[in-house]
Short mmCIF file of C-alpha atoms in Angstrom, two decimals:
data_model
loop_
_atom_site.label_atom_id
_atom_site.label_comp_id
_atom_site.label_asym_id
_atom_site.label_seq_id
_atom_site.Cartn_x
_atom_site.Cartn_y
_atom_site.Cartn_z
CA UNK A 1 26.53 -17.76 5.74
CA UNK A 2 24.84 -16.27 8.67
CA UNK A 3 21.50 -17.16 9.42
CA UNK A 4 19.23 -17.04 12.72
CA UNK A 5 16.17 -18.95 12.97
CA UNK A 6 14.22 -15.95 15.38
CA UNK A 7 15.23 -13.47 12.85
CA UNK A 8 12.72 -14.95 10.38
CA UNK A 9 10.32 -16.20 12.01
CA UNK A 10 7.13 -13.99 10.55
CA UNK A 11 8.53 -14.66 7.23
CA UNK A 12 8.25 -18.81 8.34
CA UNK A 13 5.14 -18.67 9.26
CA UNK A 14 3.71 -17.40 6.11
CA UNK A 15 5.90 -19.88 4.19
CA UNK A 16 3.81 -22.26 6.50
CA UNK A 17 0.38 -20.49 5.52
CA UNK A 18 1.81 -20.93 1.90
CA UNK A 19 2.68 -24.40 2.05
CA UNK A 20 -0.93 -25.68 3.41
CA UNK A 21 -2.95 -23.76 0.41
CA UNK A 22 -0.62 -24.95 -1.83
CA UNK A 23 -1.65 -28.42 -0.59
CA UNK A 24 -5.46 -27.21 -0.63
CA UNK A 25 -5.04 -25.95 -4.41
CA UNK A 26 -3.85 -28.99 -5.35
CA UNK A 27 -6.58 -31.23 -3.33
CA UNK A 28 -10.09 -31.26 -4.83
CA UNK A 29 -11.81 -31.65 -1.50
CA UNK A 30 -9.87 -28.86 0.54
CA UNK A 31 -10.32 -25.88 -2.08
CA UNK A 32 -12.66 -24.35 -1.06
CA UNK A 33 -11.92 -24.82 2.66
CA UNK A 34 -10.38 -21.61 3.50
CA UNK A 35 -12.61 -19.70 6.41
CA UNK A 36 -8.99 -20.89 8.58
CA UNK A 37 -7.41 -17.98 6.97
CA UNK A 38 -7.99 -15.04 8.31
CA UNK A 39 -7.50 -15.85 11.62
CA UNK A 40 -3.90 -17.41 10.71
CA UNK A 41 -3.24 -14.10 9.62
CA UNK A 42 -4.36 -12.34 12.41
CA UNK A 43 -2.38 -14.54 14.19
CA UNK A 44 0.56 -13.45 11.96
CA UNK A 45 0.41 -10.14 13.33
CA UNK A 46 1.44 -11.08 16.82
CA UNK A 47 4.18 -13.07 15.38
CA UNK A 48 5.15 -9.82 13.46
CA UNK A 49 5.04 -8.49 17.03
CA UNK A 50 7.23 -11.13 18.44
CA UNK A 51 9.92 -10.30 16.03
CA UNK A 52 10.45 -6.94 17.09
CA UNK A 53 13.72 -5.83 18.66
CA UNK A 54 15.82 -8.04 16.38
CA UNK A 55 19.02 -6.37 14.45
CA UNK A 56 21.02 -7.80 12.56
CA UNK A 57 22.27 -9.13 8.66
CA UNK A 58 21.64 -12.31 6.66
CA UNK A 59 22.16 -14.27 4.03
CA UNK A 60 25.31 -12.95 3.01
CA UNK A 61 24.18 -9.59 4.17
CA UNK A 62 21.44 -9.24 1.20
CA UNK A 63 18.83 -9.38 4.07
CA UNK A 64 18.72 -7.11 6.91
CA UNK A 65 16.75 -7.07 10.57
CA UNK A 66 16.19 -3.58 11.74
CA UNK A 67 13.24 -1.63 13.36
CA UNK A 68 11.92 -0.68 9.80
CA UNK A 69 11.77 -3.84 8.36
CA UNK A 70 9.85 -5.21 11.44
CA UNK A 71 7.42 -2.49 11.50
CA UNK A 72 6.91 -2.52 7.33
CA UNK A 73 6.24 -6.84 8.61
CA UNK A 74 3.57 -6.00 11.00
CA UNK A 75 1.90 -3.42 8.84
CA UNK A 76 2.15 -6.48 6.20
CA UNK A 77 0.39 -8.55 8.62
CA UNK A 78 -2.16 -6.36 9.65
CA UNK A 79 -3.18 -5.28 5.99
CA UNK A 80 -3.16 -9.24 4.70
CA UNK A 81 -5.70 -10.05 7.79
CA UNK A 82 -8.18 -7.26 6.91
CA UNK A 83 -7.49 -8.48 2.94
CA UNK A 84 -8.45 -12.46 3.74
CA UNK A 85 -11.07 -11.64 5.76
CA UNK A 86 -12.95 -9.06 3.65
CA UNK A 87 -12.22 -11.33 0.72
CA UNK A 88 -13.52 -14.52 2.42
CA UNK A 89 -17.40 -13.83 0.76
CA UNK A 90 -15.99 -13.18 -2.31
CA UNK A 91 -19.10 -13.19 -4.85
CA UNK A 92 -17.20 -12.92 -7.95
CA UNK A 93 -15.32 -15.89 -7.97
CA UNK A 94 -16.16 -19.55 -7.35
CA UNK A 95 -15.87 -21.30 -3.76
CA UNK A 96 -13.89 -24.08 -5.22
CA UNK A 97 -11.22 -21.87 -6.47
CA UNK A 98 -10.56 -19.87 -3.11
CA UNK A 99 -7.95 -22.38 -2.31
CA UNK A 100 -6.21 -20.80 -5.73
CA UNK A 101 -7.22 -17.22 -5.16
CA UNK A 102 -5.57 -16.96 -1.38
CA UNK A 103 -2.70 -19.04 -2.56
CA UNK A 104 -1.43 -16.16 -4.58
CA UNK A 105 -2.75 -13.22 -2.73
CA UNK A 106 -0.51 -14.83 0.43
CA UNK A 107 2.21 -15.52 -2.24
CA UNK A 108 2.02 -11.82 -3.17
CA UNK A 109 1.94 -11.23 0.44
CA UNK A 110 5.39 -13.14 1.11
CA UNK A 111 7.22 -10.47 -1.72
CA UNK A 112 5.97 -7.76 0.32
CA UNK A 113 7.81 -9.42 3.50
CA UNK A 114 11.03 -10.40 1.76
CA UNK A 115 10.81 -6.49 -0.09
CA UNK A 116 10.96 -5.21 3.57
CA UNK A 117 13.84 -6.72 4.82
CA UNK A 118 15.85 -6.79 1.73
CA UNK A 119 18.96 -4.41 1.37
CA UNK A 120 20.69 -5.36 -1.85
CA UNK A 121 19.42 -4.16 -5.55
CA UNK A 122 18.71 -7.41 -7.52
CA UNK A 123 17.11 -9.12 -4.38
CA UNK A 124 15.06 -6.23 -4.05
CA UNK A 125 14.40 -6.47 -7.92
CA UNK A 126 13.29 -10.27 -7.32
CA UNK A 127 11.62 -9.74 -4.38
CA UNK A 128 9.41 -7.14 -6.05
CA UNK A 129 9.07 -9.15 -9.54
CA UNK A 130 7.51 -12.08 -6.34
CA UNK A 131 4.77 -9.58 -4.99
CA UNK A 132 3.72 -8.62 -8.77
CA UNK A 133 3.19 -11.98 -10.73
CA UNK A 134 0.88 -13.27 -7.62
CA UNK A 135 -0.85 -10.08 -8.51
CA UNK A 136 -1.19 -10.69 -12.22
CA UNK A 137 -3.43 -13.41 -12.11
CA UNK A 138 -5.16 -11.84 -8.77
CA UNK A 139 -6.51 -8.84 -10.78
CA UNK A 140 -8.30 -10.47 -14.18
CA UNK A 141 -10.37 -13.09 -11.69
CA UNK A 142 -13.53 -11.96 -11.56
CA UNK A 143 -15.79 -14.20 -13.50
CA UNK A 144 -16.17 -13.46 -16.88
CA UNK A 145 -15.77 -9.39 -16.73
CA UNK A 146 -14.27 -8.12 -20.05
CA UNK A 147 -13.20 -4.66 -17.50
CA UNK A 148 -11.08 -7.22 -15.36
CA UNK A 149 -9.06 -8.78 -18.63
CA UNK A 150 -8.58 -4.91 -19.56
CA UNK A 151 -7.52 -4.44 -16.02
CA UNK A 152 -4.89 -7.48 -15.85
CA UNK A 153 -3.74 -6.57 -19.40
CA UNK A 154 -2.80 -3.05 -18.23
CA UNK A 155 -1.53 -3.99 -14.88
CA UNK A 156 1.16 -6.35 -16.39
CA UNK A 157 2.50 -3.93 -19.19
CA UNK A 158 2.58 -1.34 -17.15
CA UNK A 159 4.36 -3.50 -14.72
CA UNK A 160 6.88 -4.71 -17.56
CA UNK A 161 7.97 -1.44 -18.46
CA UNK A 162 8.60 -0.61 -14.52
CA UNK A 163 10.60 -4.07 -14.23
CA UNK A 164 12.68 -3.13 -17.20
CA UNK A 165 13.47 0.53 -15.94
CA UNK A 166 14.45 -1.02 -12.23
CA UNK A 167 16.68 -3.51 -14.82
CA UNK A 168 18.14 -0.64 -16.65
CA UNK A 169 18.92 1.35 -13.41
CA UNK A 170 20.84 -1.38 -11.40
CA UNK A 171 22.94 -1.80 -14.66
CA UNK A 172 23.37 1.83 -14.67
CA UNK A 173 24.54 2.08 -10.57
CA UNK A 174 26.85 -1.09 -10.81
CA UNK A 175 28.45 0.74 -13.93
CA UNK A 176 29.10 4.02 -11.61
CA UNK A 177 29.22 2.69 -8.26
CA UNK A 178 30.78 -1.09 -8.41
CA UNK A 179 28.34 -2.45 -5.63
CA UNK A 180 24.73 -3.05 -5.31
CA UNK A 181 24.75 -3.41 -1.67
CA UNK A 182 22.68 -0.41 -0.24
CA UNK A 183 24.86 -0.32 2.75
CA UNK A 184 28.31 0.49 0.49
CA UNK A 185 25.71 2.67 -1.69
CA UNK A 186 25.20 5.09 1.27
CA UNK A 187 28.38 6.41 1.49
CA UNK A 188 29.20 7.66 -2.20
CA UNK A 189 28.33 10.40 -4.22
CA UNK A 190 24.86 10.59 -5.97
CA UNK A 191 25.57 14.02 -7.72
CA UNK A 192 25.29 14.88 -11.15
CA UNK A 193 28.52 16.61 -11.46
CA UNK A 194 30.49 13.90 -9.78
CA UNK A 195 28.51 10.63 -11.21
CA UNK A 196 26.14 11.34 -14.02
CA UNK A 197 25.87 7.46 -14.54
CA UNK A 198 25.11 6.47 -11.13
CA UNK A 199 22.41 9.04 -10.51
CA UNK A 200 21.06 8.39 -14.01
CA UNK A 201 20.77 4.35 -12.74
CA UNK A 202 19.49 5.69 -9.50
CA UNK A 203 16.88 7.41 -11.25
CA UNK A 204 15.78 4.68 -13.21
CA UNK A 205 15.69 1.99 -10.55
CA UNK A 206 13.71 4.74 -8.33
CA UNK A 207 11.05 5.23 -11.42
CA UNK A 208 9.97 1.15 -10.72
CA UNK A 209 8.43 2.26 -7.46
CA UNK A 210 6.97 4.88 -8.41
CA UNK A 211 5.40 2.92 -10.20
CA UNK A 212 3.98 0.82 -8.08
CA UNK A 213 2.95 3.82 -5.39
CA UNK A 214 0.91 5.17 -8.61
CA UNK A 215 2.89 8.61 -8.66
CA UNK A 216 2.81 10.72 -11.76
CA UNK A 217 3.06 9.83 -14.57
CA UNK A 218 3.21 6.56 -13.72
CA UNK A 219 -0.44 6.27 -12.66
CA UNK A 220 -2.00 5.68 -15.52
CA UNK A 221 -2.52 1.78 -14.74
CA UNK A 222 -4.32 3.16 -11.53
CA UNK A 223 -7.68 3.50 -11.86
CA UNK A 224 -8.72 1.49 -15.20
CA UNK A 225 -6.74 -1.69 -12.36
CA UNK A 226 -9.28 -0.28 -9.45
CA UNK A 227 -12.44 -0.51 -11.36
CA UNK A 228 -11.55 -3.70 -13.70
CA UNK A 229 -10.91 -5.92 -10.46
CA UNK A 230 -12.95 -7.49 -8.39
CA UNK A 231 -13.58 -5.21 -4.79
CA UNK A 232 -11.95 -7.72 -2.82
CA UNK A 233 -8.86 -7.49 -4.84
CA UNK A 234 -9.06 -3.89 -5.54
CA UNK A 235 -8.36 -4.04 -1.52
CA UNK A 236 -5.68 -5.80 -1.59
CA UNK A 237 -3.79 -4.16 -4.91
CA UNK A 238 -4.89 -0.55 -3.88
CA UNK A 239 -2.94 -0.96 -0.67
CA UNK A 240 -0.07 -3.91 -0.12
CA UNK A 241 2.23 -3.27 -3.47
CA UNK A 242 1.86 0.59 -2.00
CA UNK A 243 3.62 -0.97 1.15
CA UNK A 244 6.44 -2.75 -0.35
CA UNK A 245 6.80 0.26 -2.41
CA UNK A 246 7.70 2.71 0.52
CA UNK A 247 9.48 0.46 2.55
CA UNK A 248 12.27 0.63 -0.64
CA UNK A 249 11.41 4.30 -1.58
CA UNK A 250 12.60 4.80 2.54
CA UNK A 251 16.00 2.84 1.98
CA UNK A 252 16.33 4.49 -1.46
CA UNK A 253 15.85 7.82 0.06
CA UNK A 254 18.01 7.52 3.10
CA UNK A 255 21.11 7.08 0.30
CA UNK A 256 21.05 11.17 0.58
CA UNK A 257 20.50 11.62 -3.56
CA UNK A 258 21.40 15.18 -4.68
CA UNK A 259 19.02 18.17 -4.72
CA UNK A 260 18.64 17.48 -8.72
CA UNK A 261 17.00 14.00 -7.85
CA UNK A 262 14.54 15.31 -4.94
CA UNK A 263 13.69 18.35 -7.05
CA UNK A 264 12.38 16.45 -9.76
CA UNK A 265 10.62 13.53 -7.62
CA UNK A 266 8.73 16.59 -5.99
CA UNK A 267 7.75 18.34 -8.90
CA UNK A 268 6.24 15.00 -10.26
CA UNK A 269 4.61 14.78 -5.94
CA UNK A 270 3.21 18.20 -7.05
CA UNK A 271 1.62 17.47 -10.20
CA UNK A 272 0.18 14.17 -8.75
CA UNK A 273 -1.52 15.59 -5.86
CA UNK A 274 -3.05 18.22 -7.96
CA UNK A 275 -4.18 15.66 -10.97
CA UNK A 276 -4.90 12.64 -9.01
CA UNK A 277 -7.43 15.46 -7.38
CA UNK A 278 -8.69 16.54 -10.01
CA UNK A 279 -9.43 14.05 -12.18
CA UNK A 280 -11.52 12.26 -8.45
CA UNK A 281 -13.50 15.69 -8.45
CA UNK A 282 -15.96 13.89 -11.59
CA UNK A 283 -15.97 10.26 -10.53
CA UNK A 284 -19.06 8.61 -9.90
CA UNK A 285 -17.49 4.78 -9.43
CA UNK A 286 -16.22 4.71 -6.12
CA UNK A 287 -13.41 2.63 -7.11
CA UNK A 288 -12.53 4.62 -10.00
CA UNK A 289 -12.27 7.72 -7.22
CA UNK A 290 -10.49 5.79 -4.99
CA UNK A 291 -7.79 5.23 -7.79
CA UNK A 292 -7.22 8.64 -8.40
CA UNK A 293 -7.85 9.53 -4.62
CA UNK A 294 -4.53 6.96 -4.61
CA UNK A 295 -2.47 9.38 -6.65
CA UNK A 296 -2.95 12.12 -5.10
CA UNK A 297 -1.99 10.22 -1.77
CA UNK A 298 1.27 9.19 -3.09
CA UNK A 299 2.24 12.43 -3.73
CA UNK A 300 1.74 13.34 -0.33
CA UNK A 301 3.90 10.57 0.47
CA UNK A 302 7.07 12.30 -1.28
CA UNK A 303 6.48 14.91 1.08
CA UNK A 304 8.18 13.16 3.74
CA UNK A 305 10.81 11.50 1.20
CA UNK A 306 12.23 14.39 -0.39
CA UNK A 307 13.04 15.68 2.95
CA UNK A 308 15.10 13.17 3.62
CA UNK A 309 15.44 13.38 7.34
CA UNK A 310 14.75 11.29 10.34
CA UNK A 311 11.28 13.22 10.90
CA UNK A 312 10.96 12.98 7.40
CA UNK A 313 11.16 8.89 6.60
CA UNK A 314 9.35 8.84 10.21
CA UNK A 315 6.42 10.37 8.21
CA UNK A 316 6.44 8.50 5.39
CA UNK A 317 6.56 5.42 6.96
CA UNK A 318 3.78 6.21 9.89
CA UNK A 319 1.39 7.42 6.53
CA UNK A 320 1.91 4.04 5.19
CA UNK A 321 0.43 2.45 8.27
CA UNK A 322 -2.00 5.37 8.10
CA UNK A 323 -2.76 4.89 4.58
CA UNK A 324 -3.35 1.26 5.01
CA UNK A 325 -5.84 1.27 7.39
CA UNK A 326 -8.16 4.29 6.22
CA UNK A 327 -7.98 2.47 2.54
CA UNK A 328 -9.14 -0.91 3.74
CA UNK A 329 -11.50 0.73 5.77
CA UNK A 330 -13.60 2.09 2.95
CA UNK A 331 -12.95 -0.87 1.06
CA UNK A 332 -14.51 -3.14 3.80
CA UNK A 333 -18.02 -0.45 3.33
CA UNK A 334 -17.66 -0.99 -0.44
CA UNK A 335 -17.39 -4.51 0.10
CA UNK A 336 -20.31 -5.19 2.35
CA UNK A 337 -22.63 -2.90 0.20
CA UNK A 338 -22.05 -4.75 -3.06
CA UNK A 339 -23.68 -8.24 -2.51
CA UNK A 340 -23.40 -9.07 -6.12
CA UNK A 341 -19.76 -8.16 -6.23
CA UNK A 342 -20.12 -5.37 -8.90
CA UNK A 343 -18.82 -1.68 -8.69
CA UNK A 344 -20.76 0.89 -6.15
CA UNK A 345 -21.38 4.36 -7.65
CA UNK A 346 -21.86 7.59 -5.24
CA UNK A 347 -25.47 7.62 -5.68
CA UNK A 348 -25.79 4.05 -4.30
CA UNK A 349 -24.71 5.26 -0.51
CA UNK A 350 -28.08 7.11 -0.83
CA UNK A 351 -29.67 7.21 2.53
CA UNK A 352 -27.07 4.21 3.99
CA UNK A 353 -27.41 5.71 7.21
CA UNK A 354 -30.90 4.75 7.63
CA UNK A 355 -30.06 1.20 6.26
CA UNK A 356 -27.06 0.64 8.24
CA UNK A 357 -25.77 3.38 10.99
CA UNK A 358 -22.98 1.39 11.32
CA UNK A 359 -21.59 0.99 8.21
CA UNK A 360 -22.53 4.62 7.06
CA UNK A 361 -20.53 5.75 10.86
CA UNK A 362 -17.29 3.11 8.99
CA UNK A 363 -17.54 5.37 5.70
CA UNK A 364 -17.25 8.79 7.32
CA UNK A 365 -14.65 8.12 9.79
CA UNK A 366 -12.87 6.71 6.54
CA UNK A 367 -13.59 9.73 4.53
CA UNK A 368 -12.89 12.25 7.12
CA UNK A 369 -9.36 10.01 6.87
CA UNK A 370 -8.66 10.54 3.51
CA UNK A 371 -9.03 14.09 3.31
CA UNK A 372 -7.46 14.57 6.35
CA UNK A 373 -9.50 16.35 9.13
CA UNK A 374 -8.83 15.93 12.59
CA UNK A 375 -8.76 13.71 14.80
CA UNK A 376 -8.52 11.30 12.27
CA UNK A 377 -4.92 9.34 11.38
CA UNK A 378 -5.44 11.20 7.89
CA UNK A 379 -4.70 14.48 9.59
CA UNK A 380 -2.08 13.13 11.93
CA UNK A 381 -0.02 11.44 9.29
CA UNK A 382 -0.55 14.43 6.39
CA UNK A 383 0.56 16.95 9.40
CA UNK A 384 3.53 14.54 10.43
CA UNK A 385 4.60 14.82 6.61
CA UNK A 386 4.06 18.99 5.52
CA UNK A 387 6.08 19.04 9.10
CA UNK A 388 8.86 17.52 7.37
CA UNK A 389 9.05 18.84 4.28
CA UNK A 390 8.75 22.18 5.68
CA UNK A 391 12.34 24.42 6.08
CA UNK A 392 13.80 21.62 4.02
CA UNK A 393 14.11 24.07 0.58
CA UNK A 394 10.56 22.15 -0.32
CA UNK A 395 8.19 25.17 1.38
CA UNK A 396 6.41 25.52 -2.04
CA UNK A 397 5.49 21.70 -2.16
CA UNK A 398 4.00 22.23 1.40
CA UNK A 399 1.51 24.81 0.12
CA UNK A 400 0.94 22.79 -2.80
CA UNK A 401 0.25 19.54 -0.31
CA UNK A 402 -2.00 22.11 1.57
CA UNK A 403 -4.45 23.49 -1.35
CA UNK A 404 -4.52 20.05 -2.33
CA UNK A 405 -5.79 19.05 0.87
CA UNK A 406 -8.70 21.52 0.65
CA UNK A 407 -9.27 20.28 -3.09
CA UNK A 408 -9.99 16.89 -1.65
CA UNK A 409 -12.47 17.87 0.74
CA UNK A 410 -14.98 18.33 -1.93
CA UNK A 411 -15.13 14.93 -3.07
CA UNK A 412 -14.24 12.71 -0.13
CA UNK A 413 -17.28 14.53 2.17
CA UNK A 414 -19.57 14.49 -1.31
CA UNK A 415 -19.28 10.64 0.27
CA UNK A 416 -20.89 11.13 3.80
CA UNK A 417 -23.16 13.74 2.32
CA UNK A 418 -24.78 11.03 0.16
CA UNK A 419 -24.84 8.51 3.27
CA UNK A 420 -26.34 10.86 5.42
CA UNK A 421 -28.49 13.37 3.86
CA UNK A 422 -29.52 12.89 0.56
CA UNK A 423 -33.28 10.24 0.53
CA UNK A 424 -32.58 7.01 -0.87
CA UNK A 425 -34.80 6.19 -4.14
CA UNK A 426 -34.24 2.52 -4.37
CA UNK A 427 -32.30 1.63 -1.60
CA UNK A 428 -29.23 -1.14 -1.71
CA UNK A 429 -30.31 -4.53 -0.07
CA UNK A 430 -28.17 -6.38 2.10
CA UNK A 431 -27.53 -7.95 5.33
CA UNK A 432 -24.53 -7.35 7.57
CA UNK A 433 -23.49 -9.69 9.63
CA UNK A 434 -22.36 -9.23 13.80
CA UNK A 435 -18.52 -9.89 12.65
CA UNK A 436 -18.76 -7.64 9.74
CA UNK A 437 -19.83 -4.86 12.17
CA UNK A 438 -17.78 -5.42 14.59
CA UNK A 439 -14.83 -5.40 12.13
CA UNK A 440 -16.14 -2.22 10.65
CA UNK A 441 -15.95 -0.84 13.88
CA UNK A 442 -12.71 -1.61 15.02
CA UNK A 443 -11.50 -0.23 11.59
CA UNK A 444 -12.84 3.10 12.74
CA UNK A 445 -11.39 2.82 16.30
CA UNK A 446 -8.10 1.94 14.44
CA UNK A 447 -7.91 5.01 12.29
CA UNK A 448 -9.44 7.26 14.94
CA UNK A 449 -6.85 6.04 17.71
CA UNK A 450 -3.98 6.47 15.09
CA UNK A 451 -5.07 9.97 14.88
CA UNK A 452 -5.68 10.54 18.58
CA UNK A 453 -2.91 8.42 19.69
CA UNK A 454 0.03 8.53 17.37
CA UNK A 455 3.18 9.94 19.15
CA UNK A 456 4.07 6.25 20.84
CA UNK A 457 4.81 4.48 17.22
CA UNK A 458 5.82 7.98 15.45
CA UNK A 459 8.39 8.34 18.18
CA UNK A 460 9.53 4.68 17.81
CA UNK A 461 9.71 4.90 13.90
CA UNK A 462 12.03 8.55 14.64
CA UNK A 463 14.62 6.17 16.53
CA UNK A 464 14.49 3.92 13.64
CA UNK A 465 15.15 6.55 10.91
CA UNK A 466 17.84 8.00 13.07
CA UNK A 467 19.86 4.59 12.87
CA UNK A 468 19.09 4.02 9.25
CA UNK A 469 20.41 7.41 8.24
CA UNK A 470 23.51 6.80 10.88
#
């Protein structure tokens, strides 16, 4: 068996990070001793860093070192630091169960890793089936909120049905193809006329991650999950599964299905982006329009997928960084603004810029993000993916990706204009502290420099795609 110490090494050090809250769960007098966290993680992210430039196969060749799996690692890394550290004042749950509460949100954390680096079906299944049961008992915690069972209730039927599709499917490609390995997958047939079976499987295993990106009709899970869960957690669920998810969707998609396959998986992009728009044009819960806002985003996503080119998987992987970042980013304002840890309606950003400039600066860089206006990473990443799709027999999709866009605008800037110019009646009461606002501001930077900035990482992630589709 061939195994190389450096080639794991980001995936050690979280088993390491593991380990010690395991010991702290366990330990009366350590549980709620967790403030070490975040910066481990942050540390994590330079270790991601270190890892960078490795190629190669493992374990039997199940697990694979390449550019995208080290890139999906540090965009892990990044996203679990902003988690643990906007979840380290969690209000909603007790301080001697934090040692319980990280333990499985860094648990969760280590699926996402092995889901990035893994290149063979049933690992991938397992892998996956790691990053979801952490995040079964992540979403119902929130003291004694009947919204939060509903939510955890939801989350893991939903989740059982997508397990037993991904089931179905392998069964279905080992039947047509004989292999499971996605490296002997990419170089047969995935046509309907020359292997119904195979693409039906294909199909299938497919539909459990689009499940997990919230892509219609799979979303219904989506929002009832955003606004049943604690903030903190909403965070973390409306933005790491997403992660793992493309990272797979990438691999899947680089296997060159057939027109019939992309055809369909951009009529259902299509109909999210217009009904995850939609149905966010009447929200008044901000996580409630997030969810939603979340559909409509992974539709965008397929943009770059269906293409199926370099450029193409280029996109879709850069949005995931993209989408990361501006996500957490407006989680981080919801966060601070809700002291109590409940939901935060639109009218309750009333007048925040008077309150707190900086914060209220933190929600309309992340707004202007999400719709996608420049010089944002929002409008970077959306152009980077109606680039791809574009000349690629998916022009309509574009257009649809386009009016979609302008849809959006409506209720993303409905945000800022609350924050800025509408008088605050009873105004929210809270204190932010120098760390929070410097985070808050960094976030900004982050999404404005990814907007600003993008071509050195996009042009990386093109060399990348190149040798996965090679």
């Amino acid at each position: 068996m061939n195994f190389k110490v450096q080639f794991l090494l980001p995936e050690l050090y979280l088993l390491a990070i593991i380990c010690i809250l395991f010991v702290q769960s366990i330990t009366n007098s350590l549980k709620s001793k967790t403030k070490w966290l975040p910066y481990a993680a942050f540390a994590g992210v330079f270790v991601s860093i270190i890892s960078f430039g490795q190629n190669g196969y493992m374990l039997y060749n199940t697990y694979k070192i390449d550019g995208l799996s080290q890139f999906f690692k540090f965009v892990i890394f990044l996203g679990f630091a902003i988690c643990t550290a906007n979840a380290s004042q969690n209000k909603t749950i007790k301080r001697e169960h934090f040692a319980d509460y990280f333990f499985f949100m860094t648990l969760s954390t280590f699926g996402l890793l092995i889901l990035a680096s893994t290149v063979e079906l049933f690992s991938i299944y397992v892998a996956l089936e790691l990053a979801s049961y952490s995040l079964y008992v992540l979403i119902p915690l929130r003291n004694k909120d009947a919204k939060a069972a509903e939510a955890g209730i939801k989350y893991v039927l939903f989740g059982a049905v997508a397990t037993a599709l991904g089931l179905y499917g392998i069964s279905y490609i080992i039947a047509g193809q004989q292999t499971t390995f996605i490296h002997a997958l990419a170089g047969m047939s995935w046509s309907w006329a020359e292997n119904p079976m195979a693409l039906i499987g294909f199909g299938l295993f497919l539909l459990a991650f689009l499940y997990k990106l919230a892509l219609f009709p799979f979303h219904f899970w989506c929002p009832d999950v955003y606004q049943g869960t604690s903030n903190e957690t909403a965070a973390f669920a409306a933005t790491m599964p997403k992660l793992g998810a493309i990272v797979v969707l990438i691999r899947i998609m680089a296997l060159m299905p057939g027109l019939e396959v992309k055809t369909i998986i951009a009529i259902f992009a299509a109909l999210s982006m217009t009904i995850g728009n939609l149905a966010a044009l009447s929200q008044k819960d901000i996580k409630r329009l997030l969810g939603y806002s979340s559909v409509s985003h992974a539709g965008y996503i397929m943009l770059g997928l269906v293409s199926g080119t370099a450029y193409g998987l280029s996109a879709a992987a850069f949005y995931g960084l993209v989408y990361m970042l501006m996500n957490l980013t407006i989680f981080w304002v919801i966060t601070r603004l809700s002291s109590s840890g409940r939901n935060i309606y639109v009218d309750d950003l009333n007048g925040m810029y008077h309150s707190s400039p900086a914060l209220a600066f933190t929600l309309a860089v992340a707004a202007f993000a999400l719709v996608g206006l420049p010089p944002t990473a929002g409008f970077t990443g959306k152009l980077f993916l109606l680039t791809s799709a574009w000349g690629q027999n998916f022009n309509w999709l574009v257009i649809v990706g386009a009016v979609n866009t302008a849809i959006a605008i409506y209720y993303y800037l409905n945000l800022v204009r609350h924050a800025y110019t509408v008088k605050e009646v009873a105004p929210l009461k809270f204190t932010l502290s120098p760390s929070s606002t410097a985070l808050a501001l960094l976030l900004s930077i982050g999404v404005l420099y990814l907007g600003l900035v993008p071509q050195d990482i996009f042009n990386w992630l093109m060399k990348t795609s190149h040798f996965i589709l090679s």
